[in-house]
Coordinates of C-alpha atoms in Angstrom, one line a residue:
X15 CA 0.0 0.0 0.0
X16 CA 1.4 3.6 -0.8
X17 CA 0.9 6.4 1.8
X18 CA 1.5 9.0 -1.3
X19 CA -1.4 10.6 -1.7
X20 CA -0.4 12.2 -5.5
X21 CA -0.9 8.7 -6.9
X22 CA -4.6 6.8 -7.6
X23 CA -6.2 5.2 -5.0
X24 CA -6.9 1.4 -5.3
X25 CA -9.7 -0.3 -6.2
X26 CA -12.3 -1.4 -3.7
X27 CA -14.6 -4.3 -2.8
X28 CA -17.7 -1.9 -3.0
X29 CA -17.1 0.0 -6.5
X30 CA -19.9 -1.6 -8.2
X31 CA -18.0 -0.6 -11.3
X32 CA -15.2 -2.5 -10.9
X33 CA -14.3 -7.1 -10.4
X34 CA -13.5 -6.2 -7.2
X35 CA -17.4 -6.5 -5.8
X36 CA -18.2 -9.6 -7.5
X37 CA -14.7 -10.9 -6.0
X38 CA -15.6 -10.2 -2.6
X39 CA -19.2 -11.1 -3.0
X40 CA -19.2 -14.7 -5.3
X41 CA -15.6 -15.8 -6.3
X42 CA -14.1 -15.1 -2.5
X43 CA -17.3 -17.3 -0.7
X44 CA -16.9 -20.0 -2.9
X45 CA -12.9 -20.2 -2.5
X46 CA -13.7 -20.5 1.3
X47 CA -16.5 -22.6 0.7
X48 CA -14.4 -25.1 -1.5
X49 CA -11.8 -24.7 1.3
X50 CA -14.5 -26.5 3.8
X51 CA -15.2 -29.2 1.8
X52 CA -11.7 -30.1 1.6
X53 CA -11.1 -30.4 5.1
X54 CA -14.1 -32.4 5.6
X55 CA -13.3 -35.1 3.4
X56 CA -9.6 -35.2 4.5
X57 CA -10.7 -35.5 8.1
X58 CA -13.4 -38.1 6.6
X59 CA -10.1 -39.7 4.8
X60 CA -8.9 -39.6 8.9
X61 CA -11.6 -41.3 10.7
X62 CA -11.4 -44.2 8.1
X63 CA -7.6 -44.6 8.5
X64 CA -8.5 -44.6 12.3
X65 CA -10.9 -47.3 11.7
X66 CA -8.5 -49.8 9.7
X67 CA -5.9 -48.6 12.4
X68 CA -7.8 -50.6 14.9
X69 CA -9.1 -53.4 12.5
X70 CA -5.0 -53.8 12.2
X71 CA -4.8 -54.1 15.9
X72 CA -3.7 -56.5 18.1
X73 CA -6.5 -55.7 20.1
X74 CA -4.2 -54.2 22.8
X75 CA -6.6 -51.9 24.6
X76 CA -3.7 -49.1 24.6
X77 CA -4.4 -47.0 21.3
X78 CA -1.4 -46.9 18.6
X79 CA 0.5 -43.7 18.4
X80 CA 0.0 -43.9 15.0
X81 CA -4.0 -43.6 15.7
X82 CA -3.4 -40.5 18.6
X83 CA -2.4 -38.8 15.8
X84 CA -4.7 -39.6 13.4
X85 CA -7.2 -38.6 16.1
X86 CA -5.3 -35.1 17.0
X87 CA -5.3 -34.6 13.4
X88 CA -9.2 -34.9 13.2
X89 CA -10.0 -32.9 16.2
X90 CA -7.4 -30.1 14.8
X91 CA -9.2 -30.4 11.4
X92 CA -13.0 -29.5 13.1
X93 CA -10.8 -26.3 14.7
X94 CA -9.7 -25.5 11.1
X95 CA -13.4 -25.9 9.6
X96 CA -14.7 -23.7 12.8
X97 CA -12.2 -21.0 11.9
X98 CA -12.9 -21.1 8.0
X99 CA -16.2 -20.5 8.9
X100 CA -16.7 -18.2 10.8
X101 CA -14.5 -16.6 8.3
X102 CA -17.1 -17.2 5.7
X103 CA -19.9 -15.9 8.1
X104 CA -17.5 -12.4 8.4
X105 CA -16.9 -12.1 4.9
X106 CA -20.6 -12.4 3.9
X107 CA -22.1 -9.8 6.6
X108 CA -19.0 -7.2 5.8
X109 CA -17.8 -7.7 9.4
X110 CA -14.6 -6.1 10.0
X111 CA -11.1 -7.5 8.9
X112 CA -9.9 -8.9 12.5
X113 CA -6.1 -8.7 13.4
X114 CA -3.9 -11.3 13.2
X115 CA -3.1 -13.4 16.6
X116 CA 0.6 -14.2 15.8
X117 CA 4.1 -12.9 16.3
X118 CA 5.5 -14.1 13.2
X119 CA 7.0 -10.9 11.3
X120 CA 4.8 -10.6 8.1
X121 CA 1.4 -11.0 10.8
X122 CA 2.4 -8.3 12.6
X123 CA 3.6 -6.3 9.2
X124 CA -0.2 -6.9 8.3
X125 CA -1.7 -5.4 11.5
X126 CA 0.2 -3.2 11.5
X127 CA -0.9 -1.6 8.0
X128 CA -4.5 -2.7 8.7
X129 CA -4.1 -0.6 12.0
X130 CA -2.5 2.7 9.7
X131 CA -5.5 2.4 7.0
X132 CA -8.4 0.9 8.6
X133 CA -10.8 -0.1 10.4
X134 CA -11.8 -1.8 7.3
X135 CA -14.8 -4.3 6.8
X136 CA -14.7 -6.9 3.9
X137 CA -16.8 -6.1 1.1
X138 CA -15.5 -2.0 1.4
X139 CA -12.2 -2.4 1.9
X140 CA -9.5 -2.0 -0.7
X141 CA -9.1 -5.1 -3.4
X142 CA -6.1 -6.4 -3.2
X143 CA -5.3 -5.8 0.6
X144 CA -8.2 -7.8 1.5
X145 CA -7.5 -10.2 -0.9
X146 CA -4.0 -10.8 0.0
X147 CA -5.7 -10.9 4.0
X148 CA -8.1 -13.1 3.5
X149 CA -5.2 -16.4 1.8
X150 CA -2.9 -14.7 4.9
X151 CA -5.9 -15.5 7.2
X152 CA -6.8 -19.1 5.7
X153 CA -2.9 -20.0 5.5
X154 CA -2.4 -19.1 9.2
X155 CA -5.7 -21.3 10.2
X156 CA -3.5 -24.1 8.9
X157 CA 0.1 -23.2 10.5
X158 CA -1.2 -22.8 13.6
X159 CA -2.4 -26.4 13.7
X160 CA 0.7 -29.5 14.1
X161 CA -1.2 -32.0 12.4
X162 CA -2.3 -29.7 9.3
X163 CA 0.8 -27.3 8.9
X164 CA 1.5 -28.4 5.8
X165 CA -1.4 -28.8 4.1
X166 CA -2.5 -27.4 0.6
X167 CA -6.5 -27.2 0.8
X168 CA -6.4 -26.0 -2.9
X169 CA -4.1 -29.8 -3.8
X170 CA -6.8 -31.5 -5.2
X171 CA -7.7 -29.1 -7.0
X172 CA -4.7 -28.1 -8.5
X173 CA -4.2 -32.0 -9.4
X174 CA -7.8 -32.4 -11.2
X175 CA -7.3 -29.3 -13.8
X176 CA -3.4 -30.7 -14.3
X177 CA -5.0 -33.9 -15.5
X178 CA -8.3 -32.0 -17.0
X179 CA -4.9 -30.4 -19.0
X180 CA -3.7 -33.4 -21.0
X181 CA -4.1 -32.7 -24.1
X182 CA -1.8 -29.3 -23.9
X183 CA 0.4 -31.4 -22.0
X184 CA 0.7 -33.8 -24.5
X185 CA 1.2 -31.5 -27.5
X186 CA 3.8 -29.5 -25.6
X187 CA 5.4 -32.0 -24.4
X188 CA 5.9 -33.9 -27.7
X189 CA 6.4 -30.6 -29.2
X190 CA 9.7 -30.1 -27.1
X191 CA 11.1 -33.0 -27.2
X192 CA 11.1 -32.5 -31.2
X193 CA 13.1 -28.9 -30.6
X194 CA 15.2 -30.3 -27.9
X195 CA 16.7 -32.8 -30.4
X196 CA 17.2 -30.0 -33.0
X197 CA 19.1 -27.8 -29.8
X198 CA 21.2 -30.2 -29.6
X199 CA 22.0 -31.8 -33.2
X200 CA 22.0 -28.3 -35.6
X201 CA 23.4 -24.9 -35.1
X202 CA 20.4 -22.8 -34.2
X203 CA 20.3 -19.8 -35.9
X204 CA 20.0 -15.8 -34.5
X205 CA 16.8 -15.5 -35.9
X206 CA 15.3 -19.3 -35.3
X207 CA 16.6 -18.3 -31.6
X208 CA 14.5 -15.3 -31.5
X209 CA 11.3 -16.8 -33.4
X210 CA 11.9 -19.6 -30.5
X211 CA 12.0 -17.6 -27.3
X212 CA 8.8 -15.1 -28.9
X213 CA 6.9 -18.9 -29.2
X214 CA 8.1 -19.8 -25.7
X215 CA 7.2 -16.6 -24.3
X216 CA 3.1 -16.8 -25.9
X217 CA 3.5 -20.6 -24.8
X218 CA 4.1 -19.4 -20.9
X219 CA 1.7 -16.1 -21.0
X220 CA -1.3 -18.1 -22.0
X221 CA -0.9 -21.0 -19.7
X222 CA -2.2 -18.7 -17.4
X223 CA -5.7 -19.5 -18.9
X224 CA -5.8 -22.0 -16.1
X225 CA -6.3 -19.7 -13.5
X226 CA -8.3 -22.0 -10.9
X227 CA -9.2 -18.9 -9.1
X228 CA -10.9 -17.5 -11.9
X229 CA -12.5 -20.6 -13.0
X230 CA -14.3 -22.0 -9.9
X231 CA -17.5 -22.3 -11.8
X232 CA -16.1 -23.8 -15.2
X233 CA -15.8 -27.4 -15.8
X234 CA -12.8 -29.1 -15.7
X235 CA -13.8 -30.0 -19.3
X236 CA -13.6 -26.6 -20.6
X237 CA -10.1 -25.7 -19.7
X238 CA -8.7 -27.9 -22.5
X239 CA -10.1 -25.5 -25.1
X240 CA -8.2 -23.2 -23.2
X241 CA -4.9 -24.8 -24.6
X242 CA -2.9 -25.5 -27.4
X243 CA -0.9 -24.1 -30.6
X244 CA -4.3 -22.8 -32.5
X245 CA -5.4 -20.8 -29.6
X246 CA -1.9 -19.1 -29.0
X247 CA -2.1 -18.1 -32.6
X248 CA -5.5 -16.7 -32.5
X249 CA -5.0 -15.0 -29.4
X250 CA -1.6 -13.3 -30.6
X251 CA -3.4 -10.3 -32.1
X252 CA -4.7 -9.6 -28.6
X253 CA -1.5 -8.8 -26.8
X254 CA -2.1 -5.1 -26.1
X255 CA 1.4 -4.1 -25.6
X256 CA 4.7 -6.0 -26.4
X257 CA 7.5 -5.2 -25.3
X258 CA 9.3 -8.6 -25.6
X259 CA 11.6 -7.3 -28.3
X260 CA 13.2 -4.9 -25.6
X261 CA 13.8 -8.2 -23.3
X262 CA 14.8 -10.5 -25.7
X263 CA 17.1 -7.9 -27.1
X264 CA 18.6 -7.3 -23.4
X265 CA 19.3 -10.8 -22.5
X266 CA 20.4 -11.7 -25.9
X267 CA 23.1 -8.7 -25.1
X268 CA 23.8 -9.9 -21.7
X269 CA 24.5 -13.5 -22.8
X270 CA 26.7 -11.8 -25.9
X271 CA 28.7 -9.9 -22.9
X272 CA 29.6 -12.8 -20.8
X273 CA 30.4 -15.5 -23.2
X274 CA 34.0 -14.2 -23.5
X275 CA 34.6 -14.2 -20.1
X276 CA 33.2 -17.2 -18.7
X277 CA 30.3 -15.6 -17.0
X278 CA 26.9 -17.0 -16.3
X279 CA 23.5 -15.9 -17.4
X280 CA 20.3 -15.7 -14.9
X281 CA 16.6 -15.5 -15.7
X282 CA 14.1 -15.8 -12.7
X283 CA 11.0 -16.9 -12.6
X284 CA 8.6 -14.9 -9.9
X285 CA 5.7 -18.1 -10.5
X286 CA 2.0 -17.8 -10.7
X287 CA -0.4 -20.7 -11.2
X288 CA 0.7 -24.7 -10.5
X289 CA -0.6 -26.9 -13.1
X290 CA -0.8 -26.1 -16.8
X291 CA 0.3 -22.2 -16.4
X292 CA 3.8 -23.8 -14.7
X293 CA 4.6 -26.3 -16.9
X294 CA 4.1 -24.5 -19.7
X295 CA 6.6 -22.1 -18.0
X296 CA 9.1 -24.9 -17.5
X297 CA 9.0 -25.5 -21.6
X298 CA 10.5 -21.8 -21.9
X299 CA 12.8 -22.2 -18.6
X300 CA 14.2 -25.8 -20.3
X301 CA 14.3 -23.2 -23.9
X302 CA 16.8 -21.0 -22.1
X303 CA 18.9 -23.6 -20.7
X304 CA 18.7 -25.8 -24.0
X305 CA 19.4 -22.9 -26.0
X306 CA 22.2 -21.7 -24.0
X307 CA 20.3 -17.9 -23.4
X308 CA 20.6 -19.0 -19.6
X309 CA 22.8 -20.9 -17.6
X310 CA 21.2 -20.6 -14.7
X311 CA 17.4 -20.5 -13.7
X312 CA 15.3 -20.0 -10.3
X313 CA 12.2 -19.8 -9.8
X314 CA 10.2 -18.3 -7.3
X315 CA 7.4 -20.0 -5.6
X316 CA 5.2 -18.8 -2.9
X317 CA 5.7 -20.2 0.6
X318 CA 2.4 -20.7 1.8
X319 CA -0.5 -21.8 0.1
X320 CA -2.2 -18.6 -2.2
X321 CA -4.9 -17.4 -4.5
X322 CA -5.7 -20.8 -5.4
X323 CA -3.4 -22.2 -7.6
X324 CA -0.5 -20.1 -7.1
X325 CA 3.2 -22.6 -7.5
X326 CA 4.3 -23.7 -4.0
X327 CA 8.2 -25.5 -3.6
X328 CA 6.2 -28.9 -3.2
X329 CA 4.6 -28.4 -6.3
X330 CA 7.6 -27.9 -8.3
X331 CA 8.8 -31.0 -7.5
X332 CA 5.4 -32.5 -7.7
X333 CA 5.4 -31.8 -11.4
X334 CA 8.4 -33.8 -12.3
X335 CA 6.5 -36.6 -10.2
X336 CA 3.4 -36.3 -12.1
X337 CA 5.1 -36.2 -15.2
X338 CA 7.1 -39.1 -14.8
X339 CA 3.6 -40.9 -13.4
X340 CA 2.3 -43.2 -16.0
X341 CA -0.9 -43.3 -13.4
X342 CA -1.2 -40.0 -13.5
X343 CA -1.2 -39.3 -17.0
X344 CA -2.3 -42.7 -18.6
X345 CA -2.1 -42.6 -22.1
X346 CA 0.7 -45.0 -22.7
X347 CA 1.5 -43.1 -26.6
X348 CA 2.8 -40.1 -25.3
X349 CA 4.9 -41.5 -22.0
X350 CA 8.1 -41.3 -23.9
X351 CA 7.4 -37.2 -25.2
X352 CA 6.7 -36.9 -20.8
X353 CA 9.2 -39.1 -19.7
X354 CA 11.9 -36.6 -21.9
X355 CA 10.3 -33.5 -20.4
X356 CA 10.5 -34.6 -16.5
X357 CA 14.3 -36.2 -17.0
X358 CA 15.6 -33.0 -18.6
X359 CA 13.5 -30.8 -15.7
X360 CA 14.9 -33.5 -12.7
X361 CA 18.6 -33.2 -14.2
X362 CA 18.8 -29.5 -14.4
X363 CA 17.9 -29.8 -11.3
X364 CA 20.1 -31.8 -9.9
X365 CA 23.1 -30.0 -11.6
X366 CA 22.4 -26.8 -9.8
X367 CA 20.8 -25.0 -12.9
X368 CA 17.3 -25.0 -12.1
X369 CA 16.7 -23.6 -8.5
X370 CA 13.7 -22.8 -6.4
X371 CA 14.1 -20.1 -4.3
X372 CA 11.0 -18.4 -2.3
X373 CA 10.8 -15.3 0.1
X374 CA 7.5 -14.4 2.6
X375 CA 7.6 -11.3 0.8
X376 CA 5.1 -12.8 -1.9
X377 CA 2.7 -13.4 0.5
X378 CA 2.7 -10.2 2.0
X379 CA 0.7 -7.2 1.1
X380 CA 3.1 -5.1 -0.1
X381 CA 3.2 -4.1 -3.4
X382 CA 6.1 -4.5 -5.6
X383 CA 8.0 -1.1 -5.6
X384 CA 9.0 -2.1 -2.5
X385 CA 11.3 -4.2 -3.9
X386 CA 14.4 -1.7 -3.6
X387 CA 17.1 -1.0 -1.1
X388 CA 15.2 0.7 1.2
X389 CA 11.8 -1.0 1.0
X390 CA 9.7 -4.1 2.5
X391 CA 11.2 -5.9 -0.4
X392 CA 14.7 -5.4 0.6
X393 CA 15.3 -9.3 0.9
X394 CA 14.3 -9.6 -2.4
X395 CA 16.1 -7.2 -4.1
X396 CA 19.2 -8.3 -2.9
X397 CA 18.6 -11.6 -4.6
X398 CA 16.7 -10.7 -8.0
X399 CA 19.3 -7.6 -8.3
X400 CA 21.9 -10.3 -9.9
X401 CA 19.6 -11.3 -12.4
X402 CA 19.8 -11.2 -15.9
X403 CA 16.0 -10.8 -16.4
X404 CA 13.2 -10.9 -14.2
X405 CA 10.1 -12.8 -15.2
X406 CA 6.8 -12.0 -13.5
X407 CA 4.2 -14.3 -14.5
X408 CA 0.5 -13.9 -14.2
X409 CA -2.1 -11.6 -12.8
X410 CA -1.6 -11.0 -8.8
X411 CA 2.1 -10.7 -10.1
X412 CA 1.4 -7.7 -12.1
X413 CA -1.6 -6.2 -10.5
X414 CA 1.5 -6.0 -7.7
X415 CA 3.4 -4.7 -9.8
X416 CA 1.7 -1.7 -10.9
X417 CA 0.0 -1.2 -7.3
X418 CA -3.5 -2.4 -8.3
X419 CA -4.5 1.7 -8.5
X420 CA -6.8 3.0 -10.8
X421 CA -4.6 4.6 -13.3
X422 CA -5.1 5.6 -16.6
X423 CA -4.6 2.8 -18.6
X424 CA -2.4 5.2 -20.4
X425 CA -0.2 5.1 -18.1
X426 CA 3.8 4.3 -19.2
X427 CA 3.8 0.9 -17.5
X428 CA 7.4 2.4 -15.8
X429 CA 5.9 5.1 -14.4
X430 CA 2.8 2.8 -13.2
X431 CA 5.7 0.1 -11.3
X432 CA 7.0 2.9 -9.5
X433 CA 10.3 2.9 -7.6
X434 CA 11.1 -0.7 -9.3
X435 CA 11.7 1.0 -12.5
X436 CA 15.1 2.3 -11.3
X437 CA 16.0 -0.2 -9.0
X438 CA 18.3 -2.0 -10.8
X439 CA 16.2 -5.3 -11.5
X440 CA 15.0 -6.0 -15.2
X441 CA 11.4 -6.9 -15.2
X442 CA 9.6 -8.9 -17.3
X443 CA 5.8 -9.4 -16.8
X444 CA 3.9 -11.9 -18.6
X445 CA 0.3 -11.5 -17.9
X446 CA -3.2 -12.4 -19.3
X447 CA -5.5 -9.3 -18.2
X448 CA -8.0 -10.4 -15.4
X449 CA -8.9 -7.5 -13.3
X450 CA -9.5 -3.5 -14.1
X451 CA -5.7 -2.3 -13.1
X452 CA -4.7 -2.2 -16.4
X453 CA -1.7 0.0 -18.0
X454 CA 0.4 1.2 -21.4
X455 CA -2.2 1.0 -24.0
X456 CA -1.8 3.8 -26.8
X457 CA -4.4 6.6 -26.8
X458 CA -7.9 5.2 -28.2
X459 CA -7.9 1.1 -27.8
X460 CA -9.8 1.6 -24.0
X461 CA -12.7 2.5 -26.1
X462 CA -11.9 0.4 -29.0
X463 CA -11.9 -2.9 -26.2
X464 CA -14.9 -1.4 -24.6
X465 CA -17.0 -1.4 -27.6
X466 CA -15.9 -4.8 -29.2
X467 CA -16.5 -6.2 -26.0
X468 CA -20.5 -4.9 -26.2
X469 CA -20.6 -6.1 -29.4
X470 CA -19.9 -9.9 -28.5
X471 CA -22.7 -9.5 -26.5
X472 CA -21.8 -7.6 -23.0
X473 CA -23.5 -5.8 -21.1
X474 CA -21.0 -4.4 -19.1
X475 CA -18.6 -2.7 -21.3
X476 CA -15.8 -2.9 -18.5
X477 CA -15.8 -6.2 -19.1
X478 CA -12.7 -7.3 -21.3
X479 CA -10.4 -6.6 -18.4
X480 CA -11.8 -9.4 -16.2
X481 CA -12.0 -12.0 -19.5
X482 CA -8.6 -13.2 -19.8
X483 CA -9.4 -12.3 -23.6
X484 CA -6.3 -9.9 -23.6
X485 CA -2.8 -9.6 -22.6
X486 CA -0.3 -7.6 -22.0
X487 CA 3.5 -8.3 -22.2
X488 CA 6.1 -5.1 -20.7
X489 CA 9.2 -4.5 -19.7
X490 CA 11.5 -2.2 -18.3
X491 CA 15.2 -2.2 -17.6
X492 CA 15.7 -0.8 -14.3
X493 CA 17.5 2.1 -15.3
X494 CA 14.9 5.0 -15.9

């Protein structure tokens, strides 16, 4: 949140005008809703264990310690359901946003700015505060609890739509494994290189078409027709600005600089969405190591479970699993196109070049023009200010990067990011438009989008920002 009172203000749940009310008022209940159901049927999952537990027996009156915790684990699961919702209950009667009970640093750092800009109830407050409070608030229901620290409640979830996704996995896998044998058996040409990394880049902007926090009322059926090489094509003509030239041409000139002299090239990856969206960002991270444009890539997951879908550490390395899972994806004719993706992911890996690094930073509140010398992001900066490039994939990603104000959408995208622009770091952001904070369009297209979007049948001519319909792709270099 920014205290400077010459910028925009942000959005908020109560502008009737904008995705934040149906967020706060539909998507929001249902997320906590699905969150419920979750823990029910693990603690069901529980009380059956329990019950073969004792079948197993040896009819010892003295319970197992195996089933004491089985039986903590259910009792500490009715205290998560209780919490989650009365949540619920809050969130639907716009009760007010109640502080945090812990000491850990970033709890504290959240009442701290809810104390400085509130009192604040639920369906008024700003956007993506709330937002970001309410996953804090679920996370820490979990955290608290021994049996249940862990736990993903979004898990299944994220495992259904990565199997509901086999058919982009498939083609994209297979599709890879072709260029991967090229990579390695032909010279690849300057311009084959750049026609590559512009494919790989449309290949990782609209995997996030599988945002599951978006698509909580769409069948798991649909999201394949969400996928594959004939919708990337047809949806090219609706990246609204594209400034991937400028960051190819930067890292291309970076990697040109270092050769000489033996040193190595690093890309980051600040991740978005588990599933699909991810691994059609590892074909562009195994691209850039392939190709020799990186040496070295980490990627950035978040550290507890968010918004969803968003990539946790376990779920990187859950990927190669289900990759290499011939029960997980069945179809026997494509093994050998997955089995050559997961072994090339697993021994970069390995070999130190692909990394996963994550910070409680994402998870915070804050806005990313704090990530500078001097700001909340100091950590981070420290670590993404030796990279080579800088790639923020996803929605939440860039409405944090741009502050999530109501600027107009003519905006320079460096002025809109802030402090960030001249800190050093070389941003990339990859990101399918699906909420109103929208910047760097040229003088005109707002109304253009506005009226094609009645046209197709919409009521609500502000509509095309929540459709994931359009993209943007920008850039800046740190310097200015």
């Amino acid at each position: 949140m920014t205290a400077d009172n010459t910028l925009p203000g942000p959005y908020l749940n109560n502008d009737k005008t904008s995705f934040a009310w149906p967020s706060a008022r539909e998507r929001w209940p249902s997320i906590i809703e699905s969150i419920i159901k979750d823990v029910q049927q693990t603690i069901e999952e529980t009380v059956l264990a329990i019950e073969k537990e004792k079948e197993a027996g040896t009819g010892n009156e003295d319970p197992s310690v195996k089933i004491l915790l089985l039986q903590e684990k259910v009792e500490e699961g009715k205290v998560i359901i209780t919490q989650t919702t009365q949540l619920l209950e809050d969130l639907k009667n716009d009760k007010p946003l109640i502080p945090f009970e812990g000491t850990e640093a970033d709890l504290l750092d959240y009442n701290k700015e809810l104390a400085r800009i509130g009192p604040l109830t639920w369906l008024t407050a700003p956007w993506l505060f709330s937002e970001c409070f309410m996953y804090r608030k679920l996370a820490s229901f979990f955290t608290a609890q021994k049996r249940w620290v862990t736990y993903d409640p979004y898990a299944r979830q994220k495992d259904d739509a990565f199997k509901a996704s086999k058919e982009g996995v498939y083609e994209l896998a297979h599709r890879y494994k072709e260029l991967a044998h090229q990579l390695k058996t032909h010279r690849i040409t300057p311009e084959s290189q750049r026609l590559l990394f512009k494919e790989f880049t449309d290949i990782s902007l609209w995997g996030n078409a599988t945002d599951l926090s978006l698509l909580t009322n769409v069948s798991l059926d649909d999201i394949k027709t969400l996928q594959g090489a004939e919708t990337r094509k047809k949806n090219e003509a609706n990246i609204l600005a594209n400034d991937l030239e400028k960051a190819y041409e930067s890292l291309l000139a970076k990697r040109e600089a270092t050769t000489p002299v033996g040193k190595t090239v690093r890309v980051d990856f600040v991740l978005d969405n588990a599933g699909f969206e991810f691994f059609a960002d590892t074909a562009f991270i195994l691209y850039l190591l392939d190709s020799n444009l990186a040496d070295t890539v980490i990627v950035h997951p978040k550290n507890y479970p968010w918004f969803v879908s968003d990539v946790l550490p376990i779920d990187v390395l859950t990927l190669f699993s289900h990759l290499s899972n011939k029960n997980f994806f069945t179809d026997a004719e494509h093994r050998d196109d997955l089995d050559a993706f997961a072994d090339r992911l697993v021994k970069y890996h390995a070999d130190g070049k692909l990394l996963i690094r994550t910070s409680p930073f994402w998870t915070t509140y804050h806005s990313f023009d704090e990530i500078r010398s001097d700001g909340a992001g100091k950590a981070v900066w420290e670590d993404l200010k030796d990279s080579d490039l800088v790639v923020f994939k996803g929605d939440l990603n860039h409405r944090k990067l741009i502050r999530d104000l109501e600027w107009p959408r003519t905006t320079p995208f460096k002025t809109a990011i802030g402090a960030l622009a001249t800190s050093g770091i070389k941003v990339l952001t990859l990101r399918t438009i699906k909420a109103d904070v929208v910047v760097g369009l040229e003088e005109g297209v707002e109304a253009e989008l506005e009226k094609k979007w009645v046209e197709m049948g919409n009521e609500n001519k502000l509509g095309w920002a929540y459709s994931g319909k359009w993209a943007v792709i920008q850039f800046s270099d740190g310097s200015n």
